[in-house]
Structure formats: structure tokens, C-alpha cells
XYZ file of C-alpha atoms in Angstrom:
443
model
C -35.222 92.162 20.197
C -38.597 92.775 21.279
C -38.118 90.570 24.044
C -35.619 92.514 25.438
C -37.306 95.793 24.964
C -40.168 94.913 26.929
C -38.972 93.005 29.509
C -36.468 96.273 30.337
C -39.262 98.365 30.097
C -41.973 96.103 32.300
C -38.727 96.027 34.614
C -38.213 99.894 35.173
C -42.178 100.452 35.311
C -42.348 97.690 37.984
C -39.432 99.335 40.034
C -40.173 102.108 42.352
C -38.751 105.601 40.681
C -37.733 103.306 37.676
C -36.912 105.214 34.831
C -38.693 103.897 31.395
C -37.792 106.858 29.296
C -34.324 105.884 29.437
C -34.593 102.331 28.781
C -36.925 103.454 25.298
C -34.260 105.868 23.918
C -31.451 103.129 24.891
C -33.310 100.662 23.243
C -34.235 102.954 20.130
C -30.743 103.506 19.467
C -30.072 100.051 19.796
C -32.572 99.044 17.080
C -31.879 101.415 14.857
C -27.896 100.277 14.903
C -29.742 96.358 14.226
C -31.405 97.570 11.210
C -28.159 99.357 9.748
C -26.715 95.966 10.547
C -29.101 93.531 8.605
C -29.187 96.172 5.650
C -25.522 95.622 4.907
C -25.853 91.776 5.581
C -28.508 91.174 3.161
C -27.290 93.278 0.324
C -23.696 91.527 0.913
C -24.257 87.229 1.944
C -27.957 87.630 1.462
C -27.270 89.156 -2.273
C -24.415 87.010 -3.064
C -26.338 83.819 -2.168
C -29.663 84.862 -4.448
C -26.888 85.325 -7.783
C -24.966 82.589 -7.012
C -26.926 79.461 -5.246
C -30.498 80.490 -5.272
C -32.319 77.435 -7.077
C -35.136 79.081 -9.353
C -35.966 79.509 -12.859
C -33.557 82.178 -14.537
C -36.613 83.789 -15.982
C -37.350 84.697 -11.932
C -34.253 85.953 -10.867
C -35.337 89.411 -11.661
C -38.354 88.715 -9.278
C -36.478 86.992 -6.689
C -34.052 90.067 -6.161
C -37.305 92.664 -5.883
C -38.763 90.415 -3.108
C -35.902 90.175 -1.356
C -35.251 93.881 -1.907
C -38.495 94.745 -0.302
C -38.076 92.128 2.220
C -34.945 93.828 3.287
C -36.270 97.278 3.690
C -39.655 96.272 5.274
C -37.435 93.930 7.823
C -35.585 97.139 8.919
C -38.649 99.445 9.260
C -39.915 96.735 11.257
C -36.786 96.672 13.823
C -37.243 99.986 14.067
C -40.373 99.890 14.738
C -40.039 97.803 17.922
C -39.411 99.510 20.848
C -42.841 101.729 19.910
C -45.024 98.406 19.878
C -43.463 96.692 22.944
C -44.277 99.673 24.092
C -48.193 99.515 23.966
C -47.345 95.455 25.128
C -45.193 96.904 28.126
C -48.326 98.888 28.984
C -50.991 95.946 28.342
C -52.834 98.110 25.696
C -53.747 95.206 23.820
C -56.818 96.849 22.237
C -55.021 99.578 20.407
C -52.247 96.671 18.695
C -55.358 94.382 18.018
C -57.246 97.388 16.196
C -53.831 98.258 14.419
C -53.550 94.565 13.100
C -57.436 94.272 12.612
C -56.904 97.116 9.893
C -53.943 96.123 8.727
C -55.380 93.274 7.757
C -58.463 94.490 5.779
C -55.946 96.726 4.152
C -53.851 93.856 2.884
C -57.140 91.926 1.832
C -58.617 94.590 -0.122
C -55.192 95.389 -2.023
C -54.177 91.466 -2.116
C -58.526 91.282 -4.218
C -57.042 93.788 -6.515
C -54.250 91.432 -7.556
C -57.334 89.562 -9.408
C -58.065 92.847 -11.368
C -53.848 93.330 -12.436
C -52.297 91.976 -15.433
C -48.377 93.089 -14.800
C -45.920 91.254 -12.548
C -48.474 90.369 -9.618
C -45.753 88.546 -7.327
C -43.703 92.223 -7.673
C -46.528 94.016 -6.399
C -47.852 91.997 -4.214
C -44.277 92.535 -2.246
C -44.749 96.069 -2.374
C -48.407 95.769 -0.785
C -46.575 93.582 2.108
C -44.422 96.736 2.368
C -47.071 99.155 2.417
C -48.719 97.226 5.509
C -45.313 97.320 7.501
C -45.043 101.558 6.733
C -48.699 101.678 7.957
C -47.856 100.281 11.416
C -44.739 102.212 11.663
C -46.708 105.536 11.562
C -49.469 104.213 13.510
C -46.576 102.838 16.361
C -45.140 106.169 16.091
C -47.893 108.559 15.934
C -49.881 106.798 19.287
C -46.810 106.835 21.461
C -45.852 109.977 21.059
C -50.069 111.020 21.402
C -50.660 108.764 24.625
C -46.861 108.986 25.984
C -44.924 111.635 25.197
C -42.646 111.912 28.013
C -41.844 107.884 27.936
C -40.751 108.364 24.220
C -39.344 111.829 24.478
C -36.338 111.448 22.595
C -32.925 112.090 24.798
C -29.248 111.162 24.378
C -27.098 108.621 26.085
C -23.713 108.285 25.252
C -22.331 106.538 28.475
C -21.348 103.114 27.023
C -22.205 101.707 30.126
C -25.602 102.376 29.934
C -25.491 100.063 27.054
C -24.262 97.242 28.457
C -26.914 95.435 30.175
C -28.976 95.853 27.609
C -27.102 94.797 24.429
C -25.531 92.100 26.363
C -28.805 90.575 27.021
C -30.291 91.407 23.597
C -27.631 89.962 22.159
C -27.541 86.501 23.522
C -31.595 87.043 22.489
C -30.658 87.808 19.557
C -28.717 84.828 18.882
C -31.343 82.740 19.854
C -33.532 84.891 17.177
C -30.790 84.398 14.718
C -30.769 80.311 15.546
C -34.451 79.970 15.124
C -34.587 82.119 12.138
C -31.395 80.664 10.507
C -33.247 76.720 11.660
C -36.253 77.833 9.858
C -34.566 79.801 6.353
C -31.598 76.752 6.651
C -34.792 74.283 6.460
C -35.854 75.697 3.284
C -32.399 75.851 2.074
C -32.176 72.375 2.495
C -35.252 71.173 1.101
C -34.814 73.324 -1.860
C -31.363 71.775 -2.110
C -32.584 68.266 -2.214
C -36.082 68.099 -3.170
C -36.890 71.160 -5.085
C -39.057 74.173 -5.063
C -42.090 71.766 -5.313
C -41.258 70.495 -2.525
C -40.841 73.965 -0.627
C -44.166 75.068 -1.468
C -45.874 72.161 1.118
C -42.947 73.348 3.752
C -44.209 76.807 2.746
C -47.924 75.981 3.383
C -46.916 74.244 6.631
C -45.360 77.311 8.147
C -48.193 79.293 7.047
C -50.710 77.002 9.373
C -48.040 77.113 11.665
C -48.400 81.162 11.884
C -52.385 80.693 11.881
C -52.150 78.630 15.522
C -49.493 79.903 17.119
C -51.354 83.527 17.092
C -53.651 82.060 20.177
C -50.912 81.082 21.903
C -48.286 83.931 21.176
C -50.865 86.097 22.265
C -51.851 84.779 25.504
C -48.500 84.345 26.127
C -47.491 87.938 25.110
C -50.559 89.026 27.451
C -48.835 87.503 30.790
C -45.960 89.086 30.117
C -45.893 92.752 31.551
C -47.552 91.033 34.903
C -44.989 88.548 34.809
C -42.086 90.875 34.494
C -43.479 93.572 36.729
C -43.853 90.970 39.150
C -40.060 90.143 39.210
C -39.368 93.741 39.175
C -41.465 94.464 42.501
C -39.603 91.550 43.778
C -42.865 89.577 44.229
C -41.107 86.094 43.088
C -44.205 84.163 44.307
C -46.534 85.432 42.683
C -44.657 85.880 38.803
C -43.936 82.170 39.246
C -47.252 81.312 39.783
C -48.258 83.659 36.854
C -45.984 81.637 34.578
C -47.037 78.264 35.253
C -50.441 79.199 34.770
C -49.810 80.942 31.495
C -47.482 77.561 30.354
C -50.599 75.430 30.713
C -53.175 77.525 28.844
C -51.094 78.141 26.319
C -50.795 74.200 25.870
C -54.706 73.842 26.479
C -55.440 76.980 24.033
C -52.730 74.916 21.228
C -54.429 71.692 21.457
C -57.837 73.212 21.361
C -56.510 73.761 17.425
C -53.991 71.343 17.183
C -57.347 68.334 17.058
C -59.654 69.439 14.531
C -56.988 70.430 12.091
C -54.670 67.273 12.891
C -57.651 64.641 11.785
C -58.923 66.277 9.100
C -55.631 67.965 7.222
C -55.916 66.595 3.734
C -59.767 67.969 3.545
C -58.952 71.486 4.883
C -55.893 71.589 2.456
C -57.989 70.365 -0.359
C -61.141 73.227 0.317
C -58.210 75.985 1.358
C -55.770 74.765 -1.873
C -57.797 72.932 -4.030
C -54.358 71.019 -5.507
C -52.575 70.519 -2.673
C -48.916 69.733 -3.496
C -47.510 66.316 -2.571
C -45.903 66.359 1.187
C -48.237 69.300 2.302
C -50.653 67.300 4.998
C -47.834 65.662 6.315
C -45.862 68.857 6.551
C -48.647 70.717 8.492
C -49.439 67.461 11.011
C -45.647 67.381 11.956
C -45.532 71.304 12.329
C -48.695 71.175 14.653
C -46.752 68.912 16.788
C -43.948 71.040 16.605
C -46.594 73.712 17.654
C -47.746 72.133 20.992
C -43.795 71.717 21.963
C -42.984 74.843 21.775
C -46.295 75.766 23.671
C -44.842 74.047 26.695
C -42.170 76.951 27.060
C -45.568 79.757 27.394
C -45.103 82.084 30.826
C -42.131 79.516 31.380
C -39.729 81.648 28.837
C -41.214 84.909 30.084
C -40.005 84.163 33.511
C -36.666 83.101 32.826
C -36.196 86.346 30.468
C -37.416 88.294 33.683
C -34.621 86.888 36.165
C -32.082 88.595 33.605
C -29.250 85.490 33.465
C -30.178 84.529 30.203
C -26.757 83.889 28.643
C -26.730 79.448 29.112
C -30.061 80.242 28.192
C -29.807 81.578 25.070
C -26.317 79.733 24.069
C -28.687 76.446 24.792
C -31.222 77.153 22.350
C -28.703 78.621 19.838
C -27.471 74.888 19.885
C -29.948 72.568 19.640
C -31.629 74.894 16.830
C -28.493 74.861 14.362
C -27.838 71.354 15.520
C -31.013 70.279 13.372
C -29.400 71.475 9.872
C -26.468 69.768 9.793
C -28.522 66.436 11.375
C -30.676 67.107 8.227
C -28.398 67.462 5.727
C -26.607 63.811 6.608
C -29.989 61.887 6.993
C -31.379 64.157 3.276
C -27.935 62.568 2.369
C -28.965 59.374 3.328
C -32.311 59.357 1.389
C -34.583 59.921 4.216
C -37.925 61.352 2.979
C -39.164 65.236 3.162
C -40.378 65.598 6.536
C -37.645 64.745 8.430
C -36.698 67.902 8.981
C -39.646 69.015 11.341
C -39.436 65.508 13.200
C -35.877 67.274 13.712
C -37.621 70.417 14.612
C -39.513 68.155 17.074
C -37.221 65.923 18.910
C -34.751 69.483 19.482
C -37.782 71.054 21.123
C -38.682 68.838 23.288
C -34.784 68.061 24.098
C -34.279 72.067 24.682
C -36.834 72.242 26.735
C -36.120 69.371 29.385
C -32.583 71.043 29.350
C -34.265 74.792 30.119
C -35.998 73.284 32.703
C -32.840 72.278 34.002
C -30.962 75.226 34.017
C -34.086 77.014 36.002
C -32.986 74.544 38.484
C -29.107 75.276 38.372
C -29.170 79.116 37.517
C -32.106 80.485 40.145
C -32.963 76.882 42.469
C -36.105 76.580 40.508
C -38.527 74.080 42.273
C -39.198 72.709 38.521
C -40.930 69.633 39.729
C -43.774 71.494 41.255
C -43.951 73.613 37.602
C -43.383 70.059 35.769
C -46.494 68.457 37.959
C -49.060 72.056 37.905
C -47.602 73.035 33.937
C -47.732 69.966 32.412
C -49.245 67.102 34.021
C -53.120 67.837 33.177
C -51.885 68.672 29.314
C -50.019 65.738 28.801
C -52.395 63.496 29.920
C -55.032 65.439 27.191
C -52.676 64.419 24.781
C -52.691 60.441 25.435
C -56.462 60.646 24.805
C -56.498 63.031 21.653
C -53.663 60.452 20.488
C -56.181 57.537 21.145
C -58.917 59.688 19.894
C -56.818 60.437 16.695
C -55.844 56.832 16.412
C -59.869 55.656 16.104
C -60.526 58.567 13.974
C -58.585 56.946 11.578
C -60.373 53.901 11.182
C -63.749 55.699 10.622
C -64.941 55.971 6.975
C -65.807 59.585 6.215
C -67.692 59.991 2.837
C -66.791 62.610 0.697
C -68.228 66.012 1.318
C -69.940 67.912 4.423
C -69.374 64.974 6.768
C -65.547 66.199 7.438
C -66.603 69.659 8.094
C -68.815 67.640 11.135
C -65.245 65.523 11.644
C -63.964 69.021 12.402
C -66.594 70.142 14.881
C -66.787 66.685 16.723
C -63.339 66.388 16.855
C -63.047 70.473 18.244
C -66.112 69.553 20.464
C -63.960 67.235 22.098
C -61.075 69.169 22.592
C -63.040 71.884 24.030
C -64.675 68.541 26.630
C -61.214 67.357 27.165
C -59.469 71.015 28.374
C -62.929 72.390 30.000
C -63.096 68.689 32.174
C -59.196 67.960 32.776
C -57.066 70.837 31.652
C -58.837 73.596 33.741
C -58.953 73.788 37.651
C -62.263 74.284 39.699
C -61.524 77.883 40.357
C -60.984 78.567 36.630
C -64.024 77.201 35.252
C -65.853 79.295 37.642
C -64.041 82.372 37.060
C -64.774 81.192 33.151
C -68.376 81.170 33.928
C -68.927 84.503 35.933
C -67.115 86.255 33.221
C -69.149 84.807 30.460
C -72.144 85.794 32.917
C -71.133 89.278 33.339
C -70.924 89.681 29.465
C -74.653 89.080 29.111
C -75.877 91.004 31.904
């Protein structure tokens, strides 16, 4: 949903006489209708599920329903909430959402500390302190845009159904994509809580957690490109928001495996120092979920562009497949006693298979030249990747004593992926452009 309110708003602000104040109230409406929309499905399927099927201790039902309570409500401010912070991404200012999260943040640490000092039902509160974040950017979104850009946010009316239509018909197929990816991820946990228990959830729990931690360096990045990307397709400069997006695809593969190394070789010790009892499963949760990672890394700028053209629908309807295709291909191989992790080596294979088939529909949808993207995207990352693999293969072999020494595993082995994308990854050009900016910094 955010997707689509940026990309029609980076649209209108790239046309000539576009009109962006429309597009905000059209999209406004649009949310709000959203949130009504997941209110009544989670207190109906999403409530019905939790008292009938939900697989926890009867003593935490009580808890279960406040979370997801809270959950519901802060999920709906949030919707809300989007077409105000796409549009401070619309309009690149990145500083104001980075100082907005920055805070956020320090808010949610201090009052997450004073969970130490609280004797009543911690995991209760500690919901309501997630909520109390999510109101806190909602103001903040609010309050700013209607400071900085009053006349883009102006409320106004629409009630031409037409003026709908190009909208919701593209958020929608977005939206099932959302739904797909969110329904892969929630279905996973259904499924592992099914079969293995809520043991066993935790480690797919902690995985997803690193997952978030890395993919904010690429998201980012990735989010960056976007207005110029868009704008680009808007002025009608093709050229130049292709060559945007392949550039963008590769750093955002050089930025994930920059992370990916360090973290890969030495899991078990970061879990152990971030955990201290790490549940069983966990490191080899979090290695398959980094690889998952890099995948979807490969679709950086890439995605952006194709959600600029506008024909989105095979698109969408593509990755709505091959992400509910990986339940039910988990459920018969669970079935068949294969272990834990199978799942995200699902998650894994569908990626990579989505991808070759996006790539493909660039070709058939717009005459994409994908083989010149394939050979400037992809070529320097993947061959980084056949020496971290051989790097991550000796690594293995090496004898680490206990202590200090894998903290220097970690910096070696980041130290190298650092050597590796500086050397390989970047072109000429950008390691001088790298180099006069770090220069001008100092000076």
C-alpha cells in the first residue's frame, strides 16, 4: 500500500502540471477504507482462529487475545498512517523519517528498561508500549505534513469512482502480493507451530528478527532510489530510470552481503552473546533466512522500476503464486518428516524461481533488454558469492577457541567482504565518487 502511494505520488510530481494533492486525498481515502477492512477481519477469522486453533498454554489465552488486540489497532493506525510517510519518501526527506525512527527508538528502549523495574503482566504492557510508538509516528506523520505541505495534504473530496480506479486497481494486485508475503510468512509460523511446537517458533521467531536487522540497509537504499526512479518514468526519461535501477539492484546485493558474511560464519557465537540459551534450530534458522535475504536483494531498483511502468497485474498475480505455493509444499514434506528448516529452503528456492520469472515478464510486458540488467545487476555479485562460499567453506575447518577470537572471526570475515565489494562489486567511477565524498566530509 505504500508502494502504491508513492509511486502515484513520485508519478504526478514528475509530470509537468501533475496534480499530487489529488493523488494524497485519493489515496487517504483509500487507506482509511483498508484499515476498516482488516479491523473487521481480525476481530472475525483472526479472533475465531486465536479461540479455536491457536496452540498455547490456556493460562495465556487471556494474553494472546490483548496482543493481538493491540496488534490490530496499532496495524490500522499504521495504514492510516501511510500516505503521510510516503509522503516525506515521495519527497526524498529522508532526514526527517530517520530522526522520527531515531526517537522512536530511544522511546521504545527506555520504556522496554522499565519492563525490568514492573512486576504485573510484562508481555501485556510491553504490547501497549509497541502501541504507544506507532501513535507517536502517527502525530509526528501528521503534524510535519500538514507544517511543511499544507496544500499537498489539504484535505478535498473525490467522489468520481473513476478517479479510483487506477489506483485501487493497482494497489490491489499490490496488495495481494502484500497479503501473499504476509500470509507466506504468518502461514510459516502456523505451520511450524502445528508440527513442531512453540519451541520451535521461538528460533523461526529469532530468525525473522535478524532478518529485519539486515534487510534495513537494503530496504533503505532501495527505498532511497525510488522517487528518482519513478520521477524518471514519469518525465518519460526511460534511459536514465533503467539505469538508476540496475545500479540500485547491485548495491543493494553488495550492501546485503557486506552483512550477510560476518553473521553467516559466526551465527552460533552471536546467538549465544545476544541469547545466552539459544533455542535448538535458531543458527540454522537465521543462516537460511540470510540467504533468503540476499535473494530477495536481487529484486532492489529492479521492483521499483517495474512498479513505475504501471502493468503490474502478471506481476503481482506471479508473486502471489509462488509465495502461497511454499505452504502447502511445506505442509506435505512437514508431513513427510522433513526437519524444521525446510520451510525457508522453501522460502529460498520460490525466490529465486520468482525472480527469474519477473525477469521474464520485463521482457514480455515492456521489451526489457534483461540480459544487459542480468550481466551489469548481477554478474559482479554473483561472482562475490562463489568466493564468500569458498571463503565460508575454509572458515569452517579453522579451530576458533572459545572467547574474543570469534569477535576477530567477525571482523576478518567483514574485512573481507568489505575487500571483496570495494575490489569486484564496485565500478572505477564509483570508488572514486566513494572517495571524493569521503574527502569532502573531512575538509
Amino acid at each position: 500500500m505504500s508502494a502504491t502511494t508513492i509511486r502515484f505520488l513520485n508519478i504526478e510530481l514528475g509530470k509537468e502540471g501533475g496534480d499530487p494533492n489529488k493523488v494524497f486525498n485519493l489515496c487517504r481515502v483509500t487507506h482509511i477504507l483498508f484499515a476498516v477492512l482488516v479491523l473487521v477481519l481480525a476481530e472475525s477469522i483472526g479472533m475465531f482462529y486465536i479461540l479455536k486453533y491457536l496452540n498455547v498454554a490456556p493460562d495465556k489465552l487471556g494474553d494472546a487475545i490483548v496482543v493481538f488486540q493491540v496488534s490490530t489497532i496499532v496495524a490500522c493506525i499504521g495504514i492510516v498512517n501511510v500516505p503521510y510517510q510516503s509522503t516525506f519518501v515521495a519527497k526524498e526527506k529522508f532526514l526527517y523519517i530517520a530522526v522520527i525512527d531515531i526517537i522512536n527508538s530511544i522511546v521504545k528502549l527506555v520504556l522496554v528498561i522499565g519492563l525490568l523495574y514492573y512486576h504485573g503482566n510484562r508481555l501485556r504492557l510491553y504490547a501497549l508500549i509497541m502501541s504507544f510508538a506507532t501513535l507517536f509516528s502517527f502525530v509526528a506523520y501528521h503534524y510535519l505534513c500538514h507544517r511543511y505541505w499544507p496544500e499537498l495534504v489539504k484535505r478535498r473530496k473525490y467522489r468520481n469512482k473513476a478517479d479510483y480506479k487506477e489506483i485501487l486497481s493497482f494497489n490491489n494486485y499490490t496488495l495481494l502480493a502484500s497479503v501473499a508475503l504476509m500470509g507466506r510468512s504468518q502461514g510459516s509460523n502456523i505451520l511450524i507451530n502445528l508440527f513442531f511446537g512453540t519451541v520451535v517458533n521461538g528460533a523461526f521467531s529469532i530468525a525473522k528478527t535478524v532478518q529485519s536487522f539486515v534487510e534495513i540497509f537494503t530496504v533503505n537504499f532501495d527505498t532511497a532510489a525510488a522517487p528518482q526512479i519513478t520521477q524518471s518514468v514519469g518525465n518519460g526519461d526511460l534511459a536514465r530510470a533503467s539505469s538508476l535501477a540496475c545500479k540500485t539492484c547491485r548495491m543493494c546485493q553488495l550492501l546485503s552481503l557486506i552483512i550477510v558474511l560476518p553473521l553467516f560464519v559466526e551465527m552460533e557465537w552471536i546467538l549465544q552473546i545476544w541469547l545466552g540459551e539459544v533455542p535448538e534450530n535458531t543458527a540454522l534458522f537465521c543462516r537460511v533466512m540470510l540467504a533468503t535475504i540476499f535473494v530477495a536483494s536481487t529484486g532492489g531498483g529492479f521492483l521499483r522500476l517495474k512498479d513505475a511502468m504501471g502493468k503490474i497485474k502478471w506481476f503481482m498475480l506471479t508473486y502471489t503464486f509462488w509465495y502461497f505455493i511454499t505452504l502447502p509444499i511445506g505442509y506435505v514434506l512437514y508431513k513427510q518428516g522433513f526437519p524444521p528448516a525446510t520451510i525457508l529452503v522453501l522460502y529460498v528456492i520460490t525466490d529465486i524461481v520468482c525472480r527469474i520469472t519477473q525477469l521474464l515478464l520485463m521482457r514480455l510486458v515492456y521489451g526489457f533488454n534483461i540480459v544487459d540488467f542480468c550481466k551489469e545487476a548481477y554478474l559482479r555479485t554473483l561472482a562475490i558469492v562463489a568466493m564468500m562460499a569458498a571463503y565460508i567453506f575454509a572458515y569452517h575447518y579453522i579451530t576458533i577457541p572459545d572467547g574474543w577470537a570469534h569477535l576477530i572471526g567477525v571482523l576478518v570475515s567483514g574485512l573481507f567482504g568489505i575487500i571483496l565489494v570495494w575490489v569486484i562489486g564496485l565500478k572505477k567511477n564509483e570508488r572514486e565518487n566513494i572517495l571524493t565524498a569521503i574527502a569532502n566530509i573531512h575538509s
